[in-house]
């Protein structure tokens, strides 16, 4: 029996996953957590075979939480889920040693395939994302400027280029506006840009936006 932990800050999504997985004879949703801190506490006290975790939770992000999981439980398979299909998040997740990356709109059968695959020791990326992911990985090897960004800086950048205000970014990520502003300055400096408009143009040129 595969013992699974769901980590997501949306109750409805967690409930939907639990219902879907309840039909599988070899998978048991052993527990849930609504944030990174809760996930780490449950992982320390429980025994799980795999973790399904949202990459973009408020507060401590999924990528930050994954870093802690890898420090404490390097062998524990982690599947990162995201509402965003963009492959740059997959690059960040796989670099952080996630075992799989899937969009939240993936078909149930593909999620089940990924769960069983990573529990068996493999890594998994959606076939529909594989070609674009390889392109992103090639860009990473070539040293694209945005590859200098940390996982948190990349998250802030993607929210800004989608049109979110610094205040809205702060609310969603549980950060102060001053902290978000500091991230923005660092991002612009690392990319050699001067404004949000240039940041949007950069994202489009580098295939970071659809």
mmCIF file with all atom_site columns, C-alpha atoms in Angstrom:
data_model
loop_
_atom_site.group_PDB
_atom_site.id
_atom_site.type_symbol
_atom_site.label_atom_id
_atom_site.label_alt_id
_atom_site.label_comp_id
_atom_site.label_asym_id
_atom_site.label_entity_id
_atom_site.label_seq_id
_atom_site.pdbx_PDB_ins_code
_atom_site.Cartn_x
_atom_site.Cartn_y
_atom_site.Cartn_z
_atom_site.occupancy
_atom_site.B_iso_or_equiv
_atom_site.pdbx_formal_charge
_atom_site.auth_seq_id
_atom_site.auth_comp_id
_atom_site.auth_asym_id
_atom_site.auth_atom_id
_atom_site.pdbx_PDB_model_num
ATOM 1   C CA . UNK A 1 1   ? 0.000   0.000  0.000   1.00 0.00 ? 1   UNK A CA 1
ATOM 2   C CA . UNK A 1 2   ? 1.338   3.430  -0.988  1.00 0.00 ? 2   UNK A CA 1
ATOM 3   C CA . UNK A 1 3   ? 0.986   5.830  1.945   1.00 0.00 ? 3   UNK A CA 1
ATOM 4   C CA . UNK A 1 4   ? 0.542   9.349  0.575   1.00 0.00 ? 4   UNK A CA 1
ATOM 5   C CA . UNK A 1 5   ? 0.672   12.873 2.054   1.00 0.00 ? 5   UNK A CA 1
ATOM 6   C CA . UNK A 1 6   ? -1.185  15.713 0.288   1.00 0.00 ? 6   UNK A CA 1
ATOM 7   C CA . UNK A 1 7   ? 0.185   19.243 0.831   1.00 0.00 ? 7   UNK A CA 1
ATOM 8   C CA . UNK A 1 8   ? -1.878  22.115 -0.585  1.00 0.00 ? 8   UNK A CA 1
ATOM 9   C CA . UNK A 1 9   ? -3.304  25.335 0.830   1.00 0.00 ? 9   UNK A CA 1
ATOM 10  C CA . UNK A 1 10  ? -6.697  24.842 -0.869  1.00 0.00 ? 10  UNK A CA 1
ATOM 11  C CA . UNK A 1 11  ? -9.084  22.624 1.094   1.00 0.00 ? 11  UNK A CA 1
ATOM 12  C CA . UNK A 1 12  ? -11.290 21.899 -1.917  1.00 0.00 ? 12  UNK A CA 1
ATOM 13  C CA . UNK A 1 13  ? -8.329  20.712 -3.976  1.00 0.00 ? 13  UNK A CA 1
ATOM 14  C CA . UNK A 1 14  ? -7.119  18.433 -1.170  1.00 0.00 ? 14  UNK A CA 1
ATOM 15  C CA . UNK A 1 15  ? -10.618 16.985 -0.791  1.00 0.00 ? 15  UNK A CA 1
ATOM 16  C CA . UNK A 1 16  ? -10.894 16.383 -4.526  1.00 0.00 ? 16  UNK A CA 1
ATOM 17  C CA . UNK A 1 17  ? -7.562  14.575 -4.607  1.00 0.00 ? 17  UNK A CA 1
ATOM 18  C CA . UNK A 1 18  ? -8.543  12.443 -1.622  1.00 0.00 ? 18  UNK A CA 1
ATOM 19  C CA . UNK A 1 19  ? -11.805 11.420 -3.295  1.00 0.00 ? 19  UNK A CA 1
ATOM 20  C CA . UNK A 1 20  ? -10.080 10.568 -6.551  1.00 0.00 ? 20  UNK A CA 1
ATOM 21  C CA . UNK A 1 21  ? -7.355  8.513  -4.915  1.00 0.00 ? 21  UNK A CA 1
ATOM 22  C CA . UNK A 1 22  ? -9.800  6.661  -2.666  1.00 0.00 ? 22  UNK A CA 1
ATOM 23  C CA . UNK A 1 23  ? -10.801 4.513  -5.647  1.00 0.00 ? 23  UNK A CA 1
ATOM 24  C CA . UNK A 1 24  ? -7.283  3.091  -5.967  1.00 0.00 ? 24  UNK A CA 1
ATOM 25  C CA . UNK A 1 25  ? -6.709  -0.190 -4.117  1.00 0.00 ? 25  UNK A CA 1
ATOM 26  C CA . UNK A 1 26  ? -2.946  0.369  -3.783  1.00 0.00 ? 26  UNK A CA 1
ATOM 27  C CA . UNK A 1 27  ? -2.977  4.043  -2.691  1.00 0.00 ? 27  UNK A CA 1
ATOM 28  C CA . UNK A 1 28  ? -3.998  5.390  0.718   1.00 0.00 ? 28  UNK A CA 1
ATOM 29  C CA . UNK A 1 29  ? -4.130  9.112  1.551   1.00 0.00 ? 29  UNK A CA 1
ATOM 30  C CA . UNK A 1 30  ? -2.593  8.847  4.999   1.00 0.00 ? 30  UNK A CA 1
ATOM 31  C CA . UNK A 1 31  ? -2.703  12.561 5.878   1.00 0.00 ? 31  UNK A CA 1
ATOM 32  C CA . UNK A 1 32  ? -2.982  16.142 4.625   1.00 0.00 ? 32  UNK A CA 1
ATOM 33  C CA . UNK A 1 33  ? -1.238  19.444 5.339   1.00 0.00 ? 33  UNK A CA 1
ATOM 34  C CA . UNK A 1 34  ? -2.263  22.953 4.340   1.00 0.00 ? 34  UNK A CA 1
ATOM 35  C CA . UNK A 1 35  ? 1.191   24.537 4.369   1.00 0.00 ? 35  UNK A CA 1
ATOM 36  C CA . UNK A 1 36  ? 4.910   23.807 4.362   1.00 0.00 ? 36  UNK A CA 1
ATOM 37  C CA . UNK A 1 37  ? 5.367   23.924 8.117   1.00 0.00 ? 37  UNK A CA 1
ATOM 38  C CA . UNK A 1 38  ? 2.518   21.465 8.610   1.00 0.00 ? 38  UNK A CA 1
ATOM 39  C CA . UNK A 1 39  ? 3.955   19.170 5.956   1.00 0.00 ? 39  UNK A CA 1
ATOM 40  C CA . UNK A 1 40  ? 7.354   19.068 7.622   1.00 0.00 ? 40  UNK A CA 1
ATOM 41  C CA . UNK A 1 41  ? 5.790   18.339 11.006  1.00 0.00 ? 41  UNK A CA 1
ATOM 42  C CA . UNK A 1 42  ? 3.791   15.428 9.576   1.00 0.00 ? 42  UNK A CA 1
ATOM 43  C CA . UNK A 1 43  ? 6.776   14.042 7.669   1.00 0.00 ? 43  UNK A CA 1
ATOM 44  C CA . UNK A 1 44  ? 8.858   14.090 10.847  1.00 0.00 ? 44  UNK A CA 1
ATOM 45  C CA . UNK A 1 45  ? 6.215   12.252 12.862  1.00 0.00 ? 45  UNK A CA 1
ATOM 46  C CA . UNK A 1 46  ? 4.694   9.941  10.251  1.00 0.00 ? 46  UNK A CA 1
ATOM 47  C CA . UNK A 1 47  ? 5.692   7.424  7.619   1.00 0.00 ? 47  UNK A CA 1
ATOM 48  C CA . UNK A 1 48  ? 4.860   8.209  3.993   1.00 0.00 ? 48  UNK A CA 1
ATOM 49  C CA . UNK A 1 49  ? 5.867   6.667  0.682   1.00 0.00 ? 49  UNK A CA 1
ATOM 50  C CA . UNK A 1 50  ? 5.246   9.777  -1.417  1.00 0.00 ? 50  UNK A CA 1
ATOM 51  C CA . UNK A 1 51  ? 4.274   13.455 -1.037  1.00 0.00 ? 51  UNK A CA 1
ATOM 52  C CA . UNK A 1 52  ? 2.017   15.398 -3.423  1.00 0.00 ? 52  UNK A CA 1
ATOM 53  C CA . UNK A 1 53  ? 2.773   19.080 -2.895  1.00 0.00 ? 53  UNK A CA 1
ATOM 54  C CA . UNK A 1 54  ? 1.680   22.392 -4.427  1.00 0.00 ? 54  UNK A CA 1
ATOM 55  C CA . UNK A 1 55  ? 4.647   24.401 -5.681  1.00 0.00 ? 55  UNK A CA 1
ATOM 56  C CA . UNK A 1 56  ? 3.049   27.803 -5.053  1.00 0.00 ? 56  UNK A CA 1
ATOM 57  C CA . UNK A 1 57  ? 1.606   27.821 -1.534  1.00 0.00 ? 57  UNK A CA 1
ATOM 58  C CA . UNK A 1 58  ? 1.269   31.026 0.453   1.00 0.00 ? 58  UNK A CA 1
ATOM 59  C CA . UNK A 1 59  ? 3.976   31.639 3.003   1.00 0.00 ? 59  UNK A CA 1
ATOM 60  C CA . UNK A 1 60  ? 6.595   28.901 2.800   1.00 0.00 ? 60  UNK A CA 1
ATOM 61  C CA . UNK A 1 61  ? 6.472   27.813 -0.833  1.00 0.00 ? 61  UNK A CA 1
ATOM 62  C CA . UNK A 1 62  ? 6.523   24.259 -2.059  1.00 0.00 ? 62  UNK A CA 1
ATOM 63  C CA . UNK A 1 63  ? 10.067  24.732 -3.346  1.00 0.00 ? 63  UNK A CA 1
ATOM 64  C CA . UNK A 1 64  ? 11.245  26.005 0.053   1.00 0.00 ? 64  UNK A CA 1
ATOM 65  C CA . UNK A 1 65  ? 9.536   23.069 1.739   1.00 0.00 ? 65  UNK A CA 1
ATOM 66  C CA . UNK A 1 66  ? 11.072  20.638 -0.745  1.00 0.00 ? 66  UNK A CA 1
ATOM 67  C CA . UNK A 1 67  ? 14.524  21.938 0.164   1.00 0.00 ? 67  UNK A CA 1
ATOM 68  C CA . UNK A 1 68  ? 13.853  21.099 3.832   1.00 0.00 ? 68  UNK A CA 1
ATOM 69  C CA . UNK A 1 69  ? 12.448  17.680 2.948   1.00 0.00 ? 69  UNK A CA 1
ATOM 70  C CA . UNK A 1 70  ? 15.557  16.875 0.960   1.00 0.00 ? 70  UNK A CA 1
ATOM 71  C CA . UNK A 1 71  ? 17.742  17.888 3.906   1.00 0.00 ? 71  UNK A CA 1
ATOM 72  C CA . UNK A 1 72  ? 15.822  15.625 6.305   1.00 0.00 ? 72  UNK A CA 1
ATOM 73  C CA . UNK A 1 73  ? 14.376  12.860 4.129   1.00 0.00 ? 73  UNK A CA 1
ATOM 74  C CA . UNK A 1 74  ? 16.384  12.749 0.883   1.00 0.00 ? 74  UNK A CA 1
ATOM 75  C CA . UNK A 1 75  ? 14.903  9.397  -0.090  1.00 0.00 ? 75  UNK A CA 1
ATOM 76  C CA . UNK A 1 76  ? 11.235  10.461 0.171   1.00 0.00 ? 76  UNK A CA 1
ATOM 77  C CA . UNK A 1 77  ? 9.619   10.836 -3.291  1.00 0.00 ? 77  UNK A CA 1
ATOM 78  C CA . UNK A 1 78  ? 7.993   14.249 -3.839  1.00 0.00 ? 78  UNK A CA 1
ATOM 79  C CA . UNK A 1 79  ? 5.668   15.139 -6.713  1.00 0.00 ? 79  UNK A CA 1
ATOM 80  C CA . UNK A 1 80  ? 5.292   18.870 -7.273  1.00 0.00 ? 80  UNK A CA 1
ATOM 81  C CA . UNK A 1 81  ? 1.934   20.150 -8.535  1.00 0.00 ? 81  UNK A CA 1
ATOM 82  C CA . UNK A 1 82  ? 1.244   23.574 -10.011 1.00 0.00 ? 82  UNK A CA 1
ATOM 83  C CA . UNK A 1 83  ? -1.683  25.498 -11.453 1.00 0.00 ? 83  UNK A CA 1
ATOM 84  C CA . UNK A 1 84  ? 0.812   26.962 -13.916 1.00 0.00 ? 84  UNK A CA 1
ATOM 85  C CA . UNK A 1 85  ? 1.917   24.869 -16.905 1.00 0.00 ? 85  UNK A CA 1
ATOM 86  C CA . UNK A 1 86  ? 5.048   26.888 -17.610 1.00 0.00 ? 86  UNK A CA 1
ATOM 87  C CA . UNK A 1 87  ? 8.085   24.641 -17.784 1.00 0.00 ? 87  UNK A CA 1
ATOM 88  C CA . UNK A 1 88  ? 10.399  27.030 -15.937 1.00 0.00 ? 88  UNK A CA 1
ATOM 89  C CA . UNK A 1 89  ? 8.690   25.879 -12.740 1.00 0.00 ? 89  UNK A CA 1
ATOM 90  C CA . UNK A 1 90  ? 9.425   22.295 -13.724 1.00 0.00 ? 90  UNK A CA 1
ATOM 91  C CA . UNK A 1 91  ? 13.097  23.203 -14.164 1.00 0.00 ? 91  UNK A CA 1
ATOM 92  C CA . UNK A 1 92  ? 13.182  24.738 -10.685 1.00 0.00 ? 92  UNK A CA 1
ATOM 93  C CA . UNK A 1 93  ? 11.389  21.737 -9.176  1.00 0.00 ? 93  UNK A CA 1
ATOM 94  C CA . UNK A 1 94  ? 13.604  19.149 -10.825 1.00 0.00 ? 94  UNK A CA 1
ATOM 95  C CA . UNK A 1 95  ? 16.729  21.113 -9.918  1.00 0.00 ? 95  UNK A CA 1
ATOM 96  C CA . UNK A 1 96  ? 15.527  21.029 -6.319  1.00 0.00 ? 96  UNK A CA 1
ATOM 97  C CA . UNK A 1 97  ? 15.337  17.218 -6.677  1.00 0.00 ? 97  UNK A CA 1
ATOM 98  C CA . UNK A 1 98  ? 11.603  16.783 -6.999  1.00 0.00 ? 98  UNK A CA 1
ATOM 99  C CA . UNK A 1 99  ? 10.794  13.349 -8.390  1.00 0.00 ? 99  UNK A CA 1
ATOM 100 C CA . UNK A 1 100 ? 8.031   14.624 -10.649 1.00 0.00 ? 100 UNK A CA 1
ATOM 101 C CA . UNK A 1 101 ? 6.324   17.814 -11.796 1.00 0.00 ? 101 UNK A CA 1
ATOM 102 C CA . UNK A 1 102 ? 2.722   17.955 -13.010 1.00 0.00 ? 102 UNK A CA 1
ATOM 103 C CA . UNK A 1 103 ? 0.189   20.645 -13.809 1.00 0.00 ? 103 UNK A CA 1
ATOM 104 C CA . UNK A 1 104 ? -2.936  20.527 -11.634 1.00 0.00 ? 104 UNK A CA 1
ATOM 105 C CA . UNK A 1 105 ? -5.109  20.081 -14.714 1.00 0.00 ? 105 UNK A CA 1
ATOM 106 C CA . UNK A 1 106 ? -3.433  16.760 -15.525 1.00 0.00 ? 106 UNK A CA 1
ATOM 107 C CA . UNK A 1 107 ? -5.668  13.777 -16.242 1.00 0.00 ? 107 UNK A CA 1
ATOM 108 C CA . UNK A 1 108 ? -6.218  11.533 -13.181 1.00 0.00 ? 108 UNK A CA 1
ATOM 109 C CA . UNK A 1 109 ? -4.634  8.530  -14.891 1.00 0.00 ? 109 UNK A CA 1
ATOM 110 C CA . UNK A 1 110 ? -1.428  10.460 -15.503 1.00 0.00 ? 110 UNK A CA 1
ATOM 111 C CA . UNK A 1 111 ? -1.239  11.477 -11.850 1.00 0.00 ? 111 UNK A CA 1
ATOM 112 C CA . UNK A 1 112 ? -1.666  7.849  -10.835 1.00 0.00 ? 112 UNK A CA 1
ATOM 113 C CA . UNK A 1 113 ? 1.054   6.836  -13.275 1.00 0.00 ? 113 UNK A CA 1
ATOM 114 C CA . UNK A 1 114 ? 3.394   9.456  -11.800 1.00 0.00 ? 114 UNK A CA 1
ATOM 115 C CA . UNK A 1 115 ? 2.700   8.332  -8.219  1.00 0.00 ? 115 UNK A CA 1
ATOM 116 C CA . UNK A 1 116 ? 3.434   4.690  -8.955  1.00 0.00 ? 116 UNK A CA 1
ATOM 117 C CA . UNK A 1 117 ? 6.468   5.592  -11.062 1.00 0.00 ? 117 UNK A CA 1
ATOM 118 C CA . UNK A 1 118 ? 8.203   7.710  -8.430  1.00 0.00 ? 118 UNK A CA 1
ATOM 119 C CA . UNK A 1 119 ? 7.417   5.254  -5.628  1.00 0.00 ? 119 UNK A CA 1
ATOM 120 C CA . UNK A 1 120 ? 9.180   2.665  -7.784  1.00 0.00 ? 120 UNK A CA 1
ATOM 121 C CA . UNK A 1 121 ? 12.292  4.853  -7.830  1.00 0.00 ? 121 UNK A CA 1
ATOM 122 C CA . UNK A 1 122 ? 11.804  6.799  -11.071 1.00 0.00 ? 122 UNK A CA 1
ATOM 123 C CA . UNK A 1 123 ? 11.285  10.440 -12.026 1.00 0.00 ? 123 UNK A CA 1
ATOM 124 C CA . UNK A 1 124 ? 8.334   11.676 -14.051 1.00 0.00 ? 124 UNK A CA 1
ATOM 125 C CA . UNK A 1 125 ? 7.469   14.639 -16.257 1.00 0.00 ? 125 UNK A CA 1
ATOM 126 C CA . UNK A 1 126 ? 4.278   14.913 -18.283 1.00 0.00 ? 126 UNK A CA 1
ATOM 127 C CA . UNK A 1 127 ? 4.864   13.840 -21.906 1.00 0.00 ? 127 UNK A CA 1
ATOM 128 C CA . UNK A 1 128 ? 3.083   16.987 -23.144 1.00 0.00 ? 128 UNK A CA 1
ATOM 129 C CA . UNK A 1 129 ? 5.648   19.119 -21.285 1.00 0.00 ? 129 UNK A CA 1
ATOM 130 C CA . UNK A 1 130 ? 8.736   17.073 -22.094 1.00 0.00 ? 130 UNK A CA 1
ATOM 131 C CA . UNK A 1 131 ? 9.771   18.880 -25.293 1.00 0.00 ? 131 UNK A CA 1
ATOM 132 C CA . UNK A 1 132 ? 9.410   22.364 -23.798 1.00 0.00 ? 132 UNK A CA 1
ATOM 133 C CA . UNK A 1 133 ? 11.117  21.213 -20.611 1.00 0.00 ? 133 UNK A CA 1
ATOM 134 C CA . UNK A 1 134 ? 14.127  19.998 -22.582 1.00 0.00 ? 134 UNK A CA 1
ATOM 135 C CA . UNK A 1 135 ? 14.279  23.423 -24.269 1.00 0.00 ? 135 UNK A CA 1
ATOM 136 C CA . UNK A 1 136 ? 14.205  25.135 -20.872 1.00 0.00 ? 136 UNK A CA 1
ATOM 137 C CA . UNK A 1 137 ? 16.933  22.811 -19.568 1.00 0.00 ? 137 UNK A CA 1
ATOM 138 C CA . UNK A 1 138 ? 19.066  23.630 -22.625 1.00 0.00 ? 138 UNK A CA 1
ATOM 139 C CA . UNK A 1 139 ? 18.633  27.324 -21.890 1.00 0.00 ? 139 UNK A CA 1
ATOM 140 C CA . UNK A 1 140 ? 19.657  26.662 -18.290 1.00 0.00 ? 140 UNK A CA 1
ATOM 141 C CA . UNK A 1 141 ? 22.851  24.972 -19.447 1.00 0.00 ? 141 UNK A CA 1
ATOM 142 C CA . UNK A 1 142 ? 23.562  27.936 -21.697 1.00 0.00 ? 142 UNK A CA 1
ATOM 143 C CA . UNK A 1 143 ? 23.286  30.225 -18.677 1.00 0.00 ? 143 UNK A CA 1
ATOM 144 C CA . UNK A 1 144 ? 20.148  32.268 -19.390 1.00 0.00 ? 144 UNK A CA 1
ATOM 145 C CA . UNK A 1 145 ? 20.083  35.293 -17.062 1.00 0.00 ? 145 UNK A CA 1
ATOM 146 C CA . UNK A 1 146 ? 16.912  34.192 -15.225 1.00 0.00 ? 146 UNK A CA 1
ATOM 147 C CA . UNK A 1 147 ? 18.723  31.011 -14.192 1.00 0.00 ? 147 UNK A CA 1
ATOM 148 C CA . UNK A 1 148 ? 20.579  33.225 -11.707 1.00 0.00 ? 148 UNK A CA 1
ATOM 149 C CA . UNK A 1 149 ? 17.342  33.774 -9.820  1.00 0.00 ? 149 UNK A CA 1
ATOM 150 C CA . UNK A 1 150 ? 16.508  31.880 -6.667  1.00 0.00 ? 150 UNK A CA 1
ATOM 151 C CA . UNK A 1 151 ? 13.293  29.869 -6.510  1.00 0.00 ? 151 UNK A CA 1
ATOM 152 C CA . UNK A 1 152 ? 11.588  32.625 -4.483  1.00 0.00 ? 152 UNK A CA 1
ATOM 153 C CA . UNK A 1 153 ? 12.807  35.344 -6.866  1.00 0.00 ? 153 UNK A CA 1
ATOM 154 C CA . UNK A 1 154 ? 11.429  33.357 -9.802  1.00 0.00 ? 154 UNK A CA 1
ATOM 155 C CA . UNK A 1 155 ? 8.057   33.091 -8.065  1.00 0.00 ? 155 UNK A CA 1
ATOM 156 C CA . UNK A 1 156 ? 7.950   36.845 -7.452  1.00 0.00 ? 156 UNK A CA 1
ATOM 157 C CA . UNK A 1 157 ? 9.026   37.573 -11.005 1.00 0.00 ? 157 UNK A CA 1
ATOM 158 C CA . UNK A 1 158 ? 6.320   35.372 -12.536 1.00 0.00 ? 158 UNK A CA 1
ATOM 159 C CA . UNK A 1 159 ? 3.621   37.059 -10.469 1.00 0.00 ? 159 UNK A CA 1
ATOM 160 C CA . UNK A 1 160 ? 4.848   40.507 -11.494 1.00 0.00 ? 160 UNK A CA 1
ATOM 161 C CA . UNK A 1 161 ? 4.971   39.691 -15.206 1.00 0.00 ? 161 UNK A CA 1
ATOM 162 C CA . UNK A 1 162 ? 1.403   38.365 -14.969 1.00 0.00 ? 162 UNK A CA 1
ATOM 163 C CA . UNK A 1 163 ? 0.349   41.848 -13.877 1.00 0.00 ? 163 UNK A CA 1
ATOM 164 C CA . UNK A 1 164 ? 0.072   41.477 -10.110 1.00 0.00 ? 164 UNK A CA 1
ATOM 165 C CA . UNK A 1 165 ? 0.861   44.533 -7.976  1.00 0.00 ? 165 UNK A CA 1
ATOM 166 C CA . UNK A 1 166 ? 3.566   44.326 -5.306  1.00 0.00 ? 166 UNK A CA 1
ATOM 167 C CA . UNK A 1 167 ? 0.819   44.500 -2.686  1.00 0.00 ? 167 UNK A CA 1
ATOM 168 C CA . UNK A 1 168 ? -1.041  41.563 -4.220  1.00 0.00 ? 168 UNK A CA 1
ATOM 169 C CA . UNK A 1 169 ? 2.187   39.556 -4.516  1.00 0.00 ? 169 UNK A CA 1
ATOM 170 C CA . UNK A 1 170 ? 2.862   40.211 -0.848  1.00 0.00 ? 170 UNK A CA 1
ATOM 171 C CA . UNK A 1 171 ? -0.615  39.105 0.205   1.00 0.00 ? 171 UNK A CA 1
ATOM 172 C CA . UNK A 1 172 ? -0.442  35.908 -1.829  1.00 0.00 ? 172 UNK A CA 1
ATOM 173 C CA . UNK A 1 173 ? 3.062   35.012 -0.612  1.00 0.00 ? 173 UNK A CA 1
ATOM 174 C CA . UNK A 1 174 ? 2.614   36.278 2.966   1.00 0.00 ? 174 UNK A CA 1
ATOM 175 C CA . UNK A 1 175 ? 5.396   38.835 2.520   1.00 0.00 ? 175 UNK A CA 1
ATOM 176 C CA . UNK A 1 176 ? 5.532   42.544 3.289   1.00 0.00 ? 176 UNK A CA 1
ATOM 177 C CA . UNK A 1 177 ? 5.389   44.986 0.384   1.00 0.00 ? 177 UNK A CA 1
ATOM 178 C CA . UNK A 1 178 ? 8.903   46.115 1.354   1.00 0.00 ? 178 UNK A CA 1
ATOM 179 C CA . UNK A 1 179 ? 10.198  42.556 1.062   1.00 0.00 ? 179 UNK A CA 1
ATOM 180 C CA . UNK A 1 180 ? 8.517   42.064 -2.317  1.00 0.00 ? 180 UNK A CA 1
ATOM 181 C CA . UNK A 1 181 ? 9.988   45.382 -3.478  1.00 0.00 ? 181 UNK A CA 1
ATOM 182 C CA . UNK A 1 182 ? 13.433  44.189 -2.427  1.00 0.00 ? 182 UNK A CA 1
ATOM 183 C CA . UNK A 1 183 ? 12.952  40.982 -4.422  1.00 0.00 ? 183 UNK A CA 1
ATOM 184 C CA . UNK A 1 184 ? 11.880  43.043 -7.433  1.00 0.00 ? 184 UNK A CA 1
ATOM 185 C CA . UNK A 1 185 ? 15.039  45.176 -7.237  1.00 0.00 ? 185 UNK A CA 1
ATOM 186 C CA . UNK A 1 186 ? 17.229  42.074 -7.015  1.00 0.00 ? 186 UNK A CA 1
ATOM 187 C CA . UNK A 1 187 ? 15.456  40.484 -9.982  1.00 0.00 ? 187 UNK A CA 1
ATOM 188 C CA . UNK A 1 188 ? 15.901  43.571 -12.153 1.00 0.00 ? 188 UNK A CA 1
ATOM 189 C CA . UNK A 1 189 ? 19.569  43.823 -11.165 1.00 0.00 ? 189 UNK A CA 1
ATOM 190 C CA . UNK A 1 190 ? 20.281  40.172 -11.948 1.00 0.00 ? 190 UNK A CA 1
ATOM 191 C CA . UNK A 1 191 ? 18.575  40.428 -15.330 1.00 0.00 ? 191 UNK A CA 1
ATOM 192 C CA . UNK A 1 192 ? 20.041  43.829 -16.192 1.00 0.00 ? 192 UNK A CA 1
ATOM 193 C CA . UNK A 1 193 ? 16.606  45.401 -16.573 1.00 0.00 ? 193 UNK A CA 1
ATOM 194 C CA . UNK A 1 194 ? 15.139  48.709 -15.457 1.00 0.00 ? 194 UNK A CA 1
ATOM 195 C CA . UNK A 1 195 ? 11.367  48.337 -15.222 1.00 0.00 ? 195 UNK A CA 1
ATOM 196 C CA . UNK A 1 196 ? 8.407   45.982 -15.003 1.00 0.00 ? 196 UNK A CA 1
ATOM 197 C CA . UNK A 1 197 ? 7.714   46.589 -18.696 1.00 0.00 ? 197 UNK A CA 1
ATOM 198 C CA . UNK A 1 198 ? 11.203  45.373 -19.588 1.00 0.00 ? 198 UNK A CA 1
ATOM 199 C CA . UNK A 1 199 ? 10.673  42.409 -17.249 1.00 0.00 ? 199 UNK A CA 1
ATOM 200 C CA . UNK A 1 200 ? 7.511   41.423 -19.147 1.00 0.00 ? 200 UNK A CA 1
ATOM 201 C CA . UNK A 1 201 ? 9.323   41.740 -22.474 1.00 0.00 ? 201 UNK A CA 1
ATOM 202 C CA . UNK A 1 202 ? 12.167  39.585 -21.138 1.00 0.00 ? 202 UNK A CA 1
ATOM 203 C CA . UNK A 1 203 ? 9.723   36.913 -19.973 1.00 0.00 ? 203 UNK A CA 1
ATOM 204 C CA . UNK A 1 204 ? 8.063   36.818 -23.389 1.00 0.00 ? 204 UNK A CA 1
ATOM 205 C CA . UNK A 1 205 ? 11.360  36.655 -25.272 1.00 0.00 ? 205 UNK A CA 1
ATOM 206 C CA . UNK A 1 206 ? 12.540  33.748 -23.143 1.00 0.00 ? 206 UNK A CA 1
ATOM 207 C CA . UNK A 1 207 ? 9.355   31.731 -23.366 1.00 0.00 ? 207 UNK A CA 1
ATOM 208 C CA . UNK A 1 208 ? 8.439   32.235 -19.725 1.00 0.00 ? 208 UNK A CA 1
ATOM 209 C CA . UNK A 1 209 ? 4.921   33.374 -20.641 1.00 0.00 ? 209 UNK A CA 1
ATOM 210 C CA . UNK A 1 210 ? 2.439   31.738 -22.966 1.00 0.00 ? 210 UNK A CA 1
#
